[in-house]
Coordinates of C-alpha atoms and ligand atoms in Angstrom, one line a residue:
X177 CA 35.0 18.3 1.6
X178 CA 32.1 18.9 3.9
X179 CA 30.8 15.8 5.8
X180 CA 27.8 14.4 4.1
X181 CA 24.4 13.9 5.9
X182 CA 22.6 10.7 5.4
X183 CA 19.0 9.7 5.4
X184 CA 17.4 8.5 8.7
X185 CA 17.8 4.7 9.2
X186 CA 14.7 2.9 7.9
X187 CA 13.6 5.9 5.8
X188 CA 14.4 5.4 2.2
X189 CA 14.7 7.4 -1.0
X190 CA 12.7 6.1 -3.9
X191 CA 15.2 6.7 -6.8
X192 CA 14.4 7.5 -10.4
X193 CA 15.2 3.9 -11.4
X194 CA 12.7 2.7 -8.8
X195 CA 9.8 5.1 -9.3
X196 CA 8.5 3.6 -12.5
X197 CA 7.6 0.3 -10.7
X198 CA 6.1 2.3 -7.8
X199 CA 4.0 4.3 -10.2
X200 CA 2.8 1.2 -11.9
X201 CA 1.8 -0.3 -8.5
X202 CA 0.1 2.9 -7.4
X203 CA -1.8 3.5 -10.6
X204 CA -2.9 -0.1 -10.7
X205 CA -4.3 0.2 -7.2
X206 CA -6.0 3.5 -8.0
X207 CA -7.6 2.0 -11.1
X208 CA -8.9 -1.1 -9.1
X209 CA -10.3 0.8 -6.2
X210 CA -12.0 3.3 -8.5
X211 CA -13.5 0.4 -10.4
X212 CA -15.5 -0.3 -7.1
X213 CA -16.6 3.3 -6.8
X214 CA -14.3 4.2 -3.9
X215 CA -13.2 7.9 -3.4
X216 CA -9.9 9.2 -2.3
X217 CA -9.4 11.0 1.0
X218 CA -6.2 12.8 2.1
X219 CA -5.4 13.3 5.7
X220 CA -2.6 15.1 7.5
X221 CA 0.6 13.2 8.3
X222 CA 0.7 14.5 11.9
X223 CA -2.2 14.2 14.4
X224 CA -2.8 14.8 18.1
X225 CA -1.1 11.9 20.0
X226 CA -4.3 10.9 21.9
X227 CA -6.0 10.0 18.7
X228 CA -3.7 7.1 18.1
X229 CA -3.7 6.1 21.7
X230 CA -7.4 5.9 21.9
X231 CA -7.9 4.3 18.5
X232 CA -5.0 1.8 18.3
X233 CA -4.9 1.0 22.0
X234 CA -2.5 1.9 24.8
X235 CA -1.1 -1.6 25.2
X236 CA -0.3 -2.2 21.5
X237 CA 3.3 -2.3 20.2
X238 CA 2.5 0.6 17.9
X239 CA 1.5 2.9 20.7
X240 CA 3.8 1.6 23.4
X241 CA 7.1 1.4 21.4
X242 CA 6.8 2.6 17.8
X243 CA 5.3 6.1 17.6
X244 CA 7.2 9.2 16.6
X245 CA 5.9 11.5 19.2
X246 CA 7.0 15.0 20.0
X247 CA 5.9 18.2 21.5
X248 CA 5.3 21.1 19.2
X249 CA 5.9 24.7 19.9
X250 CA 2.5 25.1 21.7
X251 CA 3.3 22.2 24.0
X252 CA 0.8 19.8 22.3
X253 CA 1.8 16.2 22.0
X254 CA 1.8 15.3 18.3
X255 CA 2.6 12.1 16.5
X256 CA 3.5 11.1 13.0
X257 CA 0.8 8.8 11.9
X258 CA 1.6 5.1 12.3
X259 CA -1.4 4.1 10.2
X260 CA -4.3 5.7 8.5
X261 CA -7.5 4.3 10.0
X262 CA -7.5 6.5 13.1
X263 CA -7.0 9.7 11.0
X264 CA -9.6 8.6 8.5
X265 CA -12.2 8.1 11.3
X266 CA -11.2 11.4 12.9
X267 CA -11.6 13.2 9.5
X268 CA -15.0 11.5 8.9
X269 CA -16.3 12.6 12.3
X270 CA -14.9 16.1 12.1
X271 CA -16.4 16.7 8.6
X272 CA -19.8 15.0 9.2
X273 CA -19.1 12.3 6.7
X274 CA -20.9 9.6 8.7
X275 CA -24.3 11.2 9.2
X276 CA -26.8 8.9 7.4
X277 CA -24.3 8.3 4.7
X278 CA -22.3 5.4 3.5
X279 CA -18.7 6.2 2.7
X280 CA -16.3 4.1 0.6
X281 CA -12.9 5.7 1.0
X282 CA -9.2 5.1 0.1
X283 CA -6.0 6.8 0.9
X284 CA -2.3 6.5 0.1
X285 CA 0.7 7.9 1.8
X286 CA 3.6 7.5 4.2
X287 CA 3.2 6.1 7.7
X288 CA 5.8 6.0 10.5
X289 CA 6.7 3.4 13.0
X290 CA 10.0 3.2 15.0
X291 CA 10.5 -0.5 14.4
X292 CA 13.8 -2.3 13.9
X293 CA 14.5 -1.9 10.2
X294 CA 15.0 -5.0 8.1
X295 CA 13.9 -6.2 4.6
X296 CA 10.2 -5.3 4.3
X297 CA 10.1 -3.4 7.5
X298 CA 10.9 0.3 7.6
X299 CA 10.4 3.4 9.8
X300 CA 8.8 5.3 7.0
X301 CA 6.7 3.1 4.8
X302 CA 3.8 3.6 2.5
X303 CA 0.3 2.2 2.7
X304 CA -2.8 2.2 0.6
X305 CA -5.8 1.9 2.9
X306 CA -9.4 1.3 2.1
X307 CA -12.1 2.1 4.6
X308 CA -15.9 1.6 4.3
X309 CA -18.3 3.3 6.8
X310 CA -22.0 2.7 7.4
X311 CA -22.4 -0.9 6.2
X312 CA -22.6 -3.8 8.6
X313 CA -23.2 -6.9 6.5
X314 CA -20.6 -9.5 5.5
X315 CA -21.2 -8.5 1.9
X316 CA -18.9 -5.5 2.2
X317 CA -16.2 -7.6 3.9
X318 CA -16.5 -9.9 0.9
X319 CA -16.2 -7.1 -1.5
X320 CA -13.1 -5.7 0.1
X321 CA -11.4 -9.1 -0.1
X322 CA -12.5 -9.6 -3.7
X323 CA -11.1 -6.2 -4.5
X324 CA -7.7 -7.2 -3.0
X325 CA -7.9 -10.5 -4.9
X326 CA -8.5 -8.6 -8.2
X327 CA -5.6 -6.3 -7.4
X328 CA -3.2 -9.2 -6.9
X329 CA -4.2 -10.6 -10.2
X330 CA -3.6 -7.3 -12.0
X331 CA -0.2 -7.0 -10.4
X332 CA 0.6 -10.5 -11.4
X333 CA 1.2 -11.8 -7.8
X334 CA -2.0 -13.7 -7.2
X335 CA -0.2 -17.1 -7.2
X336 CA 2.2 -15.9 -4.5
X337 CA -0.1 -14.6 -1.8
X338 CA -2.6 -16.5 0.4
X339 CA -5.5 -15.3 2.5
X340 CA -5.9 -15.9 6.2
X341 CA -9.2 -15.2 7.9
X342 CA -10.7 -15.2 11.3
X343 CA -13.5 -13.7 13.4
X344 CA -12.7 -12.2 16.7
X345 CA -16.3 -11.7 17.6
X346 CA -18.0 -8.9 19.6
X347 CA -16.4 -6.9 22.4
X348 CA -18.4 -9.0 24.9
X349 CA -17.4 -12.3 23.4
X350 CA -13.8 -11.2 23.4
X351 CA -14.1 -10.1 27.0
X352 CA -15.3 -13.6 28.0
X353 CA -12.6 -15.2 25.9
X354 CA -9.9 -13.0 27.6
X355 CA -11.0 -14.3 31.0
X356 CA -10.7 -17.9 29.7
X357 CA -7.3 -17.2 28.2
X358 CA -5.9 -15.6 31.3
X359 CA -7.1 -18.5 33.4
X360 CA -5.4 -20.9 30.9
X361 CA -2.1 -19.0 30.8
X362 CA -1.7 -18.1 34.5
X363 CA -0.4 -21.6 35.5
X364 CA 2.2 -21.3 32.7
X365 CA 3.5 -17.9 33.8
X366 CA 7.1 -19.2 34.2
X367 CA 7.3 -20.0 30.5
X368 CA 6.0 -16.6 29.3
X369 CA 8.7 -14.1 28.2
X370 CA 8.7 -10.5 29.6
X371 CA 6.5 -9.2 26.7
X372 CA 3.9 -11.9 27.2
X373 CA 3.9 -11.5 31.0
X374 CA 3.3 -7.8 30.5
X375 CA 0.4 -8.6 28.2
X376 CA -1.2 -11.3 30.3
X377 CA -3.6 -9.0 32.0
X378 CA -3.7 -6.2 29.5
X379 CA -3.8 -7.8 26.0
X380 CA -3.6 -11.6 26.4
X381 CA -4.8 -12.3 22.9
X382 CA -1.5 -10.9 21.5
X383 CA 0.2 -13.8 23.3
X384 CA -1.4 -16.1 20.8
X385 CA 0.7 -14.8 17.9
X386 CA 3.9 -14.7 20.0
X387 CA 6.9 -15.8 17.9
X388 CA 8.6 -17.3 20.9
X389 CA 8.7 -21.2 20.4
X390 CA 8.5 -21.9 24.2
X391 CA 5.3 -19.8 24.3
X392 CA 3.9 -21.4 21.2
X393 CA 4.6 -24.8 22.8
X394 CA 2.2 -24.2 25.7
X395 CA -0.6 -23.0 23.4
X396 CA -1.5 -26.5 22.2
X397 CA -4.7 -26.8 24.3
X398 CA -5.5 -23.1 24.5
X399 CA -9.2 -22.3 24.5
X400 CA -10.4 -21.5 21.0
X401 CA -11.8 -18.1 20.4
X402 CA -14.4 -19.7 18.0
X403 CA -16.0 -21.4 21.1
X404 CA -16.7 -18.0 22.6
X405 CA -18.1 -16.2 19.6
X406 CA -21.5 -14.6 19.9
X407 CA -24.2 -15.9 17.5
X408 CA -24.3 -12.7 15.4
X409 CA -20.6 -12.8 14.8
X410 CA -20.8 -16.5 13.9
X411 CA -23.5 -15.8 11.4
X412 CA -21.5 -12.8 10.0
X413 CA -18.5 -15.0 9.6
X414 CA -20.4 -17.9 8.0
X415 CA -21.9 -15.4 5.6
X416 CA -18.5 -14.0 4.6
X417 CA -17.1 -17.5 4.1
X418 CA -20.0 -18.5 1.9
X419 CA -19.5 -15.4 -0.3
X420 CA -15.8 -16.0 -0.6
X421 CA -16.5 -19.7 -1.6
X422 CA -19.0 -18.5 -4.2
X423 CA -16.5 -16.0 -5.5
X424 CA -13.8 -18.7 -5.8
X425 CA -11.5 -17.0 -3.3
X426 CA -9.4 -19.5 -1.4
X427 CA -8.7 -18.9 2.3
X428 CA -7.7 -20.6 5.5
X429 CA -9.3 -19.8 8.8
X430 CA -6.5 -19.1 11.3
X431 CA -7.9 -19.1 14.8
X432 CA -4.8 -17.4 16.1
X433 CA -5.1 -14.4 13.8
X434 CA -5.9 -11.5 16.1
X435 CA -4.0 -8.5 14.5
X436 CA -1.9 -6.0 16.3
X437 CA -4.3 -3.1 16.7
X438 CA -7.1 -3.0 19.3
X439 CA -10.0 -1.6 17.3
X440 CA -11.0 -4.8 15.5
X441 CA -14.1 -6.9 16.0
X442 CA -15.6 -9.7 14.0
X443 CA -13.8 -10.2 10.6
X444 CA -10.0 -9.9 10.6
X445 CA -7.8 -11.0 7.6
X446 CA -4.3 -10.9 6.2
X447 CA -2.8 -11.6 2.9
X448 CA 0.6 -13.3 3.3
X449 CA 3.4 -14.2 1.0
X450 CA 6.2 -16.8 1.7
X451 CA 8.5 -15.0 -0.8
X452 CA 9.7 -12.1 1.5
X453 CA 10.9 -13.9 4.6
X454 CA 9.8 -12.7 8.0
X455 CA 7.9 -9.6 6.8
X456 CA 5.4 -11.5 4.7
X457 CA 2.1 -9.8 5.4
X458 CA 1.4 -7.6 2.4
X459 CA -2.1 -6.5 3.5
X460 CA -4.2 -6.7 6.7
X461 CA -7.5 -5.5 7.9
X462 CA -10.9 -6.2 9.3
X463 CA -14.0 -4.7 10.9
X464 CA -13.9 -2.0 13.5
X465 CA -17.6 -1.4 14.3
X466 CA -16.9 0.4 17.6
X467 CA -14.2 2.8 16.6
X468 CA -16.3 5.7 15.3
X469 CA -18.3 5.9 18.5
X470 CA -15.2 5.4 20.6
X471 CA -13.7 8.5 19.0
X472 CA -16.7 10.6 19.7
X473 CA -18.9 10.0 16.6
X474 CA -22.3 8.4 16.2
X475 CA -22.1 4.5 16.3
X476 CA -21.1 3.6 12.7
X477 CA -20.1 0.1 11.4
X478 CA -16.8 0.1 9.6
X479 CA -14.4 -2.2 7.8
X480 CA -11.2 -1.7 5.9
X481 CA -7.7 -2.9 5.2
X482 CA -4.3 -1.4 4.4
X483 CA -1.4 -2.8 2.3
X484 CA 2.3 -2.0 2.5
X485 CA 3.6 -0.7 -0.8
X486 CA 7.2 -1.5 -0.1
X487 CA 6.3 -5.1 0.4
X488 CA 4.3 -5.2 -2.8
X489 CA 7.1 -3.7 -4.8
X490 CA 9.7 -6.1 -3.2
X491 CA 7.5 -9.0 -4.0
X492 CA 7.2 -7.9 -7.6
X493 CA 10.9 -7.4 -7.9
X494 CA 11.4 -10.9 -6.3
X495 CA 9.1 -12.3 -9.0
X496 CA 10.8 -10.2 -11.7
X497 CA 7.6 -8.5 -12.6
X498 CA 9.5 -5.2 -13.1
X499 CA 8.6 -4.5 -16.7
X500 CA 7.2 -1.0 -16.9
X501 CA 6.1 1.3 -19.6
X502 CA 9.1 2.9 -21.3
X503 CA 9.9 6.4 -20.1
X504 CA 10.6 7.9 -23.5
X505 CA 9.0 7.0 -26.8
X506 CA 10.9 9.3 -29.1
X507 CA 14.2 11.1 -28.7
X508 CA 14.8 14.2 -30.9
X509 CA 18.2 14.3 -32.5
X510 CA 19.3 17.5 -34.3
X511 CA 22.2 18.6 -36.4
X512 CA 23.1 21.9 -38.0
X513 CA 21.9 25.5 -38.2
X514 CA 18.4 26.2 -36.8
X515 CA 17.8 22.5 -36.1
X516 CA 17.6 22.9 -32.3
X517 CA 14.7 25.2 -32.4
X518 CA 13.0 23.0 -35.1
X519 CA 13.5 20.1 -32.7
X520 CA 11.9 21.8 -29.8
X521 CA 8.9 22.8 -32.0
X522 CA 8.5 19.3 -33.4
X523 CA 8.5 17.9 -29.8
X524 CA 5.8 20.5 -28.8
X525 CA 3.7 19.6 -31.9
X526 CA 3.9 15.9 -31.0
X527 CA 2.9 16.5 -27.4
X528 CA -0.1 18.6 -28.7
X529 CA -1.3 16.0 -31.1
X530 CA -0.3 12.7 -29.4
X531 CA -0.9 13.5 -25.7
X532 CA 0.2 10.0 -24.5
X533 CA 3.5 10.2 -26.3
X534 CA 6.7 10.8 -24.3
X535 CA 9.2 12.9 -26.2
X536 CA 12.7 13.9 -25.1
X537 CA 14.9 16.4 -26.8
X538 CA 18.7 16.0 -27.0
X539 CA 20.6 19.0 -25.4
X540 CA 24.3 19.7 -25.2
X541 CA 25.3 19.1 -28.8
X542 CA 27.6 16.4 -30.0
X543 CA 27.7 14.3 -33.2
X544 CA 25.1 11.8 -34.3
X545 CA 26.8 8.9 -32.6
X546 CA 26.7 10.6 -29.2
X547 CA 23.1 11.6 -29.7
X548 CA 22.0 8.1 -30.7
X549 CA 23.8 6.7 -27.8
X550 CA 21.8 8.9 -25.5
X551 CA 18.6 7.9 -27.2
X552 CA 19.5 4.3 -26.5
X553 CA 20.4 5.0 -22.9
X554 CA 17.0 6.6 -22.1
X555 CA 15.3 3.6 -23.7
X556 CA 13.6 5.5 -26.5
X557 CA 11.8 3.4 -29.2
X558 CA 12.4 6.0 -32.0
X559 CA 14.9 8.7 -32.8
X560 CA 13.5 11.6 -34.7
X561 CA 16.3 13.2 -36.8
X562 CA 16.3 16.8 -37.9
X563 CA 19.3 17.7 -40.0
X564 CA 19.8 20.3 -42.7
X565 CA 18.0 18.3 -45.5
X566 CA 15.0 17.6 -43.3
X567 CA 14.7 21.2 -42.2
X568 CA 14.9 22.6 -45.7
X569 CA 12.4 20.1 -47.0
X570 CA 10.0 20.2 -44.0
X571 CA 10.6 16.5 -43.2
X572 CA 11.6 14.3 -40.3
X573 CA 13.6 11.1 -40.4
X574 CA 12.3 8.4 -38.1
X575 CA 14.8 5.8 -37.0
X576 CA 13.5 2.7 -35.3
X577 CA 16.0 2.1 -32.5
X578 CA 15.0 -1.5 -32.0
X579 CA 14.9 -2.7 -35.7
X580 CA 17.2 -0.1 -37.3
X581 CA 15.0 0.8 -40.3
X582 CA 14.6 4.4 -41.1
X583 CA 12.2 6.5 -43.2
X584 CA 12.0 10.1 -44.1
X585 CA 8.4 11.6 -44.1
X586 CA 6.8 15.0 -44.1
X587 CA 6.2 16.3 -40.6
X588 CA 2.4 15.7 -41.0
X589 CA 3.0 12.1 -42.2
X590 CA 5.5 11.5 -39.5
X591 CA 3.0 12.6 -36.8
X592 CA 0.4 10.3 -38.3
X593 CA 2.8 7.4 -38.5
X594 CA 3.9 7.9 -34.9
X595 CA 0.3 8.2 -33.7
X596 CA -0.3 4.7 -35.1
X597 CA 2.6 3.3 -33.2
X598 CA 1.5 4.6 -29.7
Ligands
HAM602 P1 -1.2 -3.0 9.8 O1 -1.4 -4.5 9.8 O2 -0.6 -2.4 11.0 O3 -2.7 -2.5 9.7 O4 -0.5 -2.5 8.5 C1 -1.0 -2.9 7.2 C2 0.1 -3.2 6.3 O5 1.1 -2.2 6.3 C3 1.0 -4.4 6.8 O6 0.3 -5.6 6.3 C4 2.3 -4.2 6.0 O7 2.1 -4.6 4.7 C5 2.4 -2.7 6.1 N1 3.3 -2.3 7.1 C6 3.1 -2.2 8.4 N2 4.2 -1.8 9.1 C7 5.2 -1.7 8.2 C8 6.6 -1.4 8.3 N3 7.2 -1.0 9.4 N4 7.3 -1.4 7.1 C9 6.7 -1.7 6.0 N5 5.4 -2.0 5.8 C10 4.6 -2.1 6.9 C11 -3.0 -1.2 9.7 O8 -2.2 -0.3 9.6 C12 -4.5 -0.9 9.7 N6 -4.7 0.5 9.7 C13 -5.2 -1.6 8.5 C14 -6.7 -1.3 8.5 C15 -7.3 -0.4 7.8 N7 -7.6 -2.0 9.2 C16 -8.8 -1.5 8.9 N8 -8.6 -0.5 8.1

């Protein structure tokens, strides 16, 4: 036998047994974002490498260690997208979406990061992202967070996620804070691990969320970013907190929350669950008012977030929220001369008249017992039986596969009866 070829580590198939839950999550998200008037945008999966370097930042984990970068046949450096914000901004600039217009956008699709795979962390994973352009007040930030809160409710996970919030201020405030942070950390340089040492002068704020306990231990008296915030950022943050309070959305302010991508300013937030172990962040985002201009567009305020679909699906499985709509409503069982064609026609007629109904025909012959067993196996609610008597009399026997009762009706009556059950 030929040697089998396996999928790439960290890149998973979504099998037919898993897709119903994925579809439920995806369609719920689609319904919720549409309810806020957001429009879908679709971007390519591959972009020019400098886009991500410029947007996400040269000294971030994503750009330094995790991108799938390759040279194409023209010698251009291309990368599989590690996230969607950079592409979304690029697409908006390129297509003139930001000229004197507000944009409320969302997207869904695969992202790629060469991280060490573990539960909840993959090399190909899927995000839904939401991005708003052209609005600078805290009201939009509040709406985005309210949108996520509504989504958690609809998915049934709202009791299992909590919101962390912070403001990282303006570029200038962050610059001042950086200096203070470096001055504080330099005397402790011996305690810093290699990663932190490397970041000390390039990206010291990332040291704040280091997982290393020795590093965490020296952070006790670290200067607080809040003390360096500019007045406008303070007012923006206070405005956001007030709106969340009024909307009844609970949150904790986490001064150490800085996020792993460089483009943020002011609001940053994460939704975290304790039910998934180390990879507990199901959604993260914030403001990035400087990014459009930084990528060559006209200065445009922006805010957004993205959530990891694998993590949402895992959480729902963990909480046993896996009930999905059944795949098949009715299974057509046939027996005898001419019954197969009659079965196909009945199924077509049902699909014409009850568009939401899912009908499956039995193929491959076999006695009633075998056919009913198949009907059970696919999870059908009803079997529709067409045998010789039914066919000569123009009738259908409907067998309820859960209760066991059966009734024989004319085709028209049967359709009417089934319609009432859907
Ligand atoms: P991020 O925090 O890098 O932000 O990713 C957002 C979410 O994607 C994470 O909270 C997590 O649920 C999921 N995720 C990230 N990496 C992986 C992975 N390796 N495996 C599974 N899930 C993962 C962004 O990507 C920003 N673009 C979000 C944003 C949009 N900010 C503003 N607008």
